[in-house]
Structure formats: structure tokens, C-alpha cells
Amino acid sequence: MSTMVNFVSGPLVWIALVTFVVGTVVRIVLMIRTIKLDKTVLPAMTVKHSLRSIFFWTLPYGSRSMRTRPFFSGLSYLFHLCLLALPLTVMGHAVLWQQAWGIRWWSLPSGVADVMTAVVIFAGGIFLLRRIMSPEVRNVNTWRDYVILVIVLLPFVTGFIAYHQWLDYRTIIILHMVSGAVWLMAIPFTWLQHMFMFFFSRAYMGSEFGAVRNARDW
Amino acid sequence: MAVADPGFDLALAKLTPERIEQVINSVLSQAVAERMKLFLKTCVHCGLCADACHTYLSRNRDPDFAPVAKVRDTLGVMLKKKGRVSPEFMKNAARVAFIECGGCRRCSMYCPFGIDIATMIMTIRRICSLLGMVPQFIQDTTNSHSATSNQMWVQPDDWIDTVMWQEEDAQLEVAGLRIPLDKEGAEVMYSVIAPEPKVMAQLIANIAVLMTVAKVDWTMPSADGWDNSNMAMFSGDLEIMGRIEREHWERALELRVGKMVMGECGHAYRGAVYDGPKWLGWQGPPLPMVHAVELYYDLLREGRIEITDKLTEPVTIQDPCNIVRGRGLHEKLRYVVHALCDNVVEMDPKFEHNYCCAAGGGIINCGAPWKMARLKSIKIKATQLKKTGASLCITPCHNCHHGVVDIIGHYHIDMRTSFLIELIVKQMKIPEGLGV
């Protein structure tokens, strides 16, 4: 069991991090090369309109699209916020970094982190239900979409269970680390790449609408 | 759903899977396709584009009409199967791309990532065009562009004759009015879409009255290039699309005018300013292109025309996709409409968020076989129009105009439509000395 723990908290973390970073960099480099082939894209892009579009689409309720679904947009916003903040600021992770690299890092009070984890799990559950119940979403969803959502949620579910010390702590913590590694590695290879592609596609559309067509896109 | 269209059915009989595979892969091996693939990989299948689409909303929320489903069922399959699809598959893809999407780009405004779905649909039309699988009516307009350089088989002498006839008509309003043809060095070259001389010639007399009263130094070309419309842009024949845009601009450059002004049309604006220059490898249009709405706005602001008579009936405004979502002219449009009408009732939603008329994007040009499909797919606009309670809908775009005429006829709405120019010439003051 302890060799297992050593593996998942050592080499596996490295494998996941390297896959995530290299995969992401390769994706972005390939995308830029691709975009350059299409000679009409880059000359039409401007920093101003790119940032304008990204701004309104990262602002809570910044677009009409978000305002037409107040509950779902709010939930989605909280989900993404907690999802990104938790892995970086949860106390357990900060302790590990301090032990491994001696980095002192600010961390969230554990009560707050606990509530945020619950938010991620709750919102994720709602998203899963929406994918199943909503005809227009179910129609275009395949098993891949459900698997990706489960990959995203598992680290949070196992983290939540581990924090509350339900079930066998050791097993859960191994599951937590494995699922976290899978999550990181899945980002460049699935639609989870929207994590960074968001900025590029918004910049493109923001420029198409703003710079080329003098119109708003939010 | 499947209606007879020789453009589809004759192509179906001739197409082979090998030919389809070859054409799809030749189009999808190009840079534009790489952009499509990037978009498809970023899409998280959240379905938020569905509510943005008038066909989805109009067809009782049938999930197959959601933009994401339309792309999955067409381009998605072509990419997945690397072009190995059947002629029947292509026929359905063509129906979706030509009839159930006009590329209004509203879905891109509701997609959190701004995925360019309209461009994907236009890529399918490009494939269909190369396969010769295009609805017969719109292919005919493309053929007309190819042979006559205008959309409606208007012959050169017909064009000049129509202009002269309209000059005479306009002289009944304004004494001594002229429509200056081929005046070199004029401030403005005015261009129209071919349906104006063909079926709505009075619009030419109207603009002549306005230009004369406002003392605009203007001209129209007598030679080919007078037509600013471009159906080849929508049928997927990009070679012809580029050729006619070049001819349009070359006519203006030859006449050494200061700028181009075009009549109330949306797609023509798009073709002249975006699609044409892009295809031709130009950074942008070689001269400023001014849409009629901007011209009216300028003339009103500068006090060059005076509106003496205002409409009091409830009036609503159709925001055309290509000059609002595609140019941001909604504020200027409001300024002009408010100068003409006292009682403006806005549609909900409005501005960039307004629903398309489902006629633009080449859909209405696919003709009679598809009229019922088109009208089914735009029930939401009928609801939106009814809700305003207006008796007049202002449509500063030819496609919107005909689209709304069809909608109010089909859904029995007590409403009529009008271009802005028709109201302007009726409601403006003809100064002493110019009157007849």
C-alpha cells in the first residue's frame, strides 16, 4: 500500500504535470501554426477587441446569453471559480508543497474549502442531470461527454470524502491522487482544453464581431 | 420535409461516393477546415446555442435543429468519416446548410466560446457547390451573376432603360431631376441590387429624389458592376463571388468616386465589405462603403433633408443581421426611424440580439420548393412581430423585407412593411423651386 502511495504522490504527479504542460503547449503551438495557414484570421485580430470580448464573457452575467439563464450561469460561474481555486489553495495541497519543495503558500481556511468543494460537486451534479434531462443537450452528448464530466468531478468527490475521513482514508486518498492526475492529463486531449482555448476562440470571435464588423459579441 | 428540387435530385443521380470523398477532402484539407476542427474540439456540447437559433425555437425545440446538432450531423460526420459519405447524406447536409441555416451568426453570440458556426455551415455550402448540389433557384442566380454579372438576368440595355424610365418618373416629384450615369469624379457612386430594376424599380426613383433634394453629388454606373448583390457568396461559388465583388469595386474606381453608397440591403454590404475583399486578398474595401441607413443618418443630422410629416401609427423595426450584428448600425437606424415615426415599438429582443428573418443568407433565394420549410422555421419571428402590435414593420434590407412580407402573409399578421426610403420621400419636404 505504501509503495502505491509513494507512486501516486511521486512519479504519477510528475507524469500528470508533464503531460498537462507539454500537451497544452503542443496544442497551442499547433493551433497557432494552423491559424497562420489561414491568412485571413490573424490580420483581422486586434488586442482591444479580443480583450473586450474576453472581459465581457468572464464577467458574471456579462453577456445576454448568461443573463437569459440566471441560475445556470451563476452556478456555472461558481463552479468554474471553485474548480480553479481549490487545487491551488486547499490546505492539504499547500502542506504537500511545503514538504516537497519548501514553498510556503497561502491556503484557504478548511471550512471555506469544504463548502467550495461541495459547490463543485453540487454544480457538477446539476450539469450531469442537465446533460441527461435536457433534450437539446442529450441529443449531442455521447458517452465521452459523461466520462469527461466524471473525470472532472472525481477528484473533488474523493477530496471531499478524504477531508471528512469517511470510508478508508488511505484508499480514498490514493483514488483522489489518481483521479487528479487523470484530470490533469485529460485537459489537452478532450474538450477540457476549453480551459485555454476559451481565450483564443473568444479573441477570434471578439475581433470578428468588433474589429471587422463593428458590433458587440456579448 | 424532403421536397423535390432539381438542384438536389439531379445532382444526387450523378454523384458518386468517390467524387464526394475527393471534394470534401479537398475543401477540408485547407486551412479553413483546421479552424473548424479546432472549434469542434473546443465545443463542450453544452447546448447553449440552441436557444439562440430561430429554427430550433420555431420548430417546437426539436433538438436536431439546434446549431450544434446541425454541425454534428453534417460537417461533424464528414470529418469523422474522412469524406466517405453517401450522396443521400450529402443531400441532407445540403438541405440543412441551405435551408435550415442562413448564417445569421446569432448562435455565436450565445456560445460561451464564440464558436463560428456560420462559417462551418458556409463551408458545407462550399462543398455542395463544388459537388453541383445546390438548390436550383439559388444556382440560377449564381449562373446569372456569372453570365450577366447581375443577379436577375438584367440585360445591359434593360438596366439603362430602367434608370431612364425611373428618372422620368422621379421628374414627376422633382422638376428637372437627373440620374447622372457614369459621372466621373462624383462624390458618391450609388449601387443597387438587381431585384430593384427587375421588380422594384420605384426604389431607384425614390433614391434619385432624395439625392437631388439633399444635393448629393452622385452617379450610377451604366456598365456591369452596378449590381451590388452577391448570391454566389451564399451558393458557395466563391470564384464567382470574388469576381463580381471585384467588378463592383472596379466600376467605382474607374469612375473615381469618393465613396460607394448602397441601397437598403444587408448581404450586399457583407459581400462588398467583408467576404469579397477577404477572398480577393485585400485588407479591406478600396473605398469607403456607406450603407443607406448611414447615408440617411448623415443627411438628417446635417440638416440636408427635412422631415415635415411624421407617422403616428405604431411602427416596429427589423434589425437586419448583416448591418446590425454585422455592422453595428442599430443606433443610426433608430435615429432615422425616430425622425420619421412618433410611435416606435421595439421588438424583443432587439439590436444585435434580434432574430433573423430566415430569408437572408440565401434561404429565400432557394425559391418556391423551400418556402414552406422556411416559414415553418421562422414561427418565432411571427410571434415576435405580433407581440409588438405594430401596423408597420420597417425593413432596411431586401431580404428582411421579403422575408417579413412572407411571414405576415403566412401567419396572418395585420402588418405591412416598408423600406426607409419609401417613408423618407413621402415625408420629407421638397424645397420650393424643386417642386413640380
XYZ file of C-alpha atoms in Angstrom, chain A residues 13-204:
192
model
C 2.155 13.606 -10.129
C 5.171 14.330 -12.310
C 3.804 12.301 -15.215
C 0.490 14.144 -14.951
C 2.064 17.579 -14.678
C 4.444 16.995 -17.584
C 1.634 15.570 -19.752
C -0.565 18.518 -18.912
C 2.085 21.182 -19.551
C 3.643 19.590 -22.649
C 0.224 18.639 -24.053
C -1.078 22.153 -23.560
C 1.972 23.809 -25.083
C 1.884 21.472 -28.083
C -1.838 22.132 -28.569
C -1.328 25.892 -28.518
C 1.700 25.765 -30.833
C -0.186 23.546 -33.297
C -3.181 25.839 -33.149
C -1.110 28.937 -33.871
C 0.565 27.174 -36.791
C -2.831 26.160 -38.114
C -4.269 29.628 -37.736
C -1.290 31.095 -39.606
C -2.110 28.895 -42.608
C -5.428 30.700 -42.857
C -4.231 34.093 -43.994
C -7.465 35.861 -43.206
C -7.530 35.255 -39.459
C -4.560 36.940 -37.783
C -4.587 40.213 -39.784
C -8.196 40.721 -38.674
C -7.462 40.291 -34.967
C -6.948 43.177 -32.588
C -5.873 43.194 -28.944
C -8.574 45.657 -27.985
C -11.495 43.656 -29.344
C -10.033 40.366 -28.138
C -9.725 41.636 -24.582
C -13.139 43.283 -24.755
C -14.780 40.003 -25.665
C -12.845 38.033 -23.022
C -13.739 40.651 -20.422
C -17.489 40.535 -21.004
C -17.520 36.754 -21.184
C -15.584 36.313 -17.907
C -17.625 38.951 -16.097
C -20.518 37.385 -14.164
C -23.673 37.972 -16.203
C -21.605 39.997 -18.673
C -23.366 38.583 -21.755
C -27.018 38.371 -22.682
C -26.535 34.660 -23.101
C -25.725 34.422 -19.378
C -28.476 36.803 -18.330
C -31.157 34.723 -20.032
C -30.332 31.866 -17.586
C -29.588 33.492 -14.246
C -29.490 30.305 -12.152
C -27.491 28.178 -14.549
C -24.990 30.951 -15.333
C -24.443 31.762 -11.657
C -23.921 28.107 -10.867
C -21.567 27.688 -13.788
C -19.603 30.728 -12.691
C -19.227 29.455 -9.115
C -18.362 26.002 -10.406
C -15.506 27.259 -12.527
C -14.254 29.631 -9.859
C -14.151 26.938 -7.150
C -12.814 24.367 -9.583
C -9.814 26.506 -10.465
C -9.179 27.909 -6.987
C -9.392 24.703 -4.966
C -6.465 22.661 -6.346
C -4.173 25.651 -5.879
C -5.288 26.828 -2.465
C -6.618 23.894 -0.485
C -4.615 23.424 2.726
C -3.730 19.783 2.140
C -2.028 20.705 -1.147
C -0.173 23.618 0.426
C 1.216 21.314 3.066
C 2.443 18.885 0.419
C 4.194 21.633 -1.482
C 5.854 22.849 1.662
C 7.059 19.326 2.440
C 8.242 18.619 -1.083
C 9.680 21.909 -2.232
C 9.663 24.092 0.858
C 7.277 26.545 -0.808
C 5.109 28.478 1.613
C 1.771 29.111 0.011
C -1.374 30.846 1.070
C -4.227 28.454 1.676
C -7.953 28.658 2.197
C -9.467 28.081 5.621
C -10.549 24.457 5.529
C -14.188 25.279 6.230
C -14.344 27.526 3.196
C -12.590 24.958 1.029
C -15.090 22.373 2.212
C -18.044 24.499 1.147
C -16.379 25.259 -2.194
C -15.838 21.557 -2.820
C -19.491 20.947 -2.072
C -20.372 23.664 -4.595
C -18.285 21.959 -7.293
C -19.892 18.593 -6.595
C -23.396 20.042 -6.437
C -22.974 22.089 -9.636
C -21.331 19.148 -11.384
C -24.306 17.012 -10.414
C -26.682 19.587 -11.850
C -24.652 19.724 -15.071
C -24.749 15.944 -15.316
C -28.509 15.976 -14.798
C -28.888 18.742 -17.383
C -26.901 16.732 -19.907
C -29.226 13.785 -19.322
C -32.554 15.590 -18.984
C -32.361 18.447 -21.461
C -33.310 17.173 -24.951
C -31.106 19.599 -26.904
C -28.095 18.681 -24.753
C -28.728 14.941 -24.567
C -29.087 14.879 -28.344
C -25.473 15.942 -28.877
C -23.921 14.197 -25.866
C -22.110 10.891 -26.167
C -20.518 8.631 -23.561
C -17.351 10.721 -23.909
C -19.089 13.800 -22.541
C -20.327 11.946 -19.473
C -16.921 10.365 -18.870
C -15.219 13.764 -19.059
C -17.624 15.208 -16.522
C -16.975 12.270 -14.194
C -13.209 12.749 -14.627
C -13.646 16.367 -13.601
C -15.775 15.596 -10.566
C -13.936 12.570 -9.127
C -11.005 14.476 -7.566
C -13.481 16.719 -5.783
C -15.698 13.901 -4.597
C -12.710 11.920 -3.285
C -11.159 15.051 -1.795
C -14.404 15.786 -0.002
C -14.640 12.233 1.360
C -10.990 12.266 2.401
C -11.351 15.576 4.237
C -14.288 14.236 6.209
C -12.401 10.949 6.775
C -15.335 8.861 5.659
C -14.526 5.372 4.346
C -10.936 4.092 4.317
C -8.724 7.176 4.267
C -5.757 5.541 2.519
C -7.821 4.097 -0.341
C -9.666 7.348 -0.817
C -6.506 9.432 -0.861
C -4.978 7.131 -3.482
C -8.160 7.454 -5.548
C -8.012 11.194 -5.039
C -4.474 11.456 -6.366
C -5.070 9.084 -9.270
C -8.230 10.900 -10.330
C -6.476 14.260 -10.003
C -3.710 13.004 -12.272
C -6.229 11.707 -14.826
C -7.993 15.073 -14.723
C -4.787 16.983 -15.475
C -3.792 14.611 -18.249
C -7.241 14.742 -19.851
C -7.170 18.523 -20.300
C -5.134 18.765 -23.527
C -6.819 15.738 -25.118
C -10.508 16.404 -24.526
C -12.870 19.357 -24.651
C -11.436 20.270 -21.274
C -8.987 22.174 -23.451
C -11.603 24.910 -23.437
C -9.709 25.908 -20.271
C -7.181 27.667 -22.503
C -8.906 27.578 -25.895
C -11.597 29.833 -24.435
C -9.225 32.780 -24.663
C -8.243 32.096 -28.260
C -11.720 31.442 -29.614
C -13.104 34.462 -27.810
C -10.278 36.605 -29.138
C -11.091 35.400 -32.651
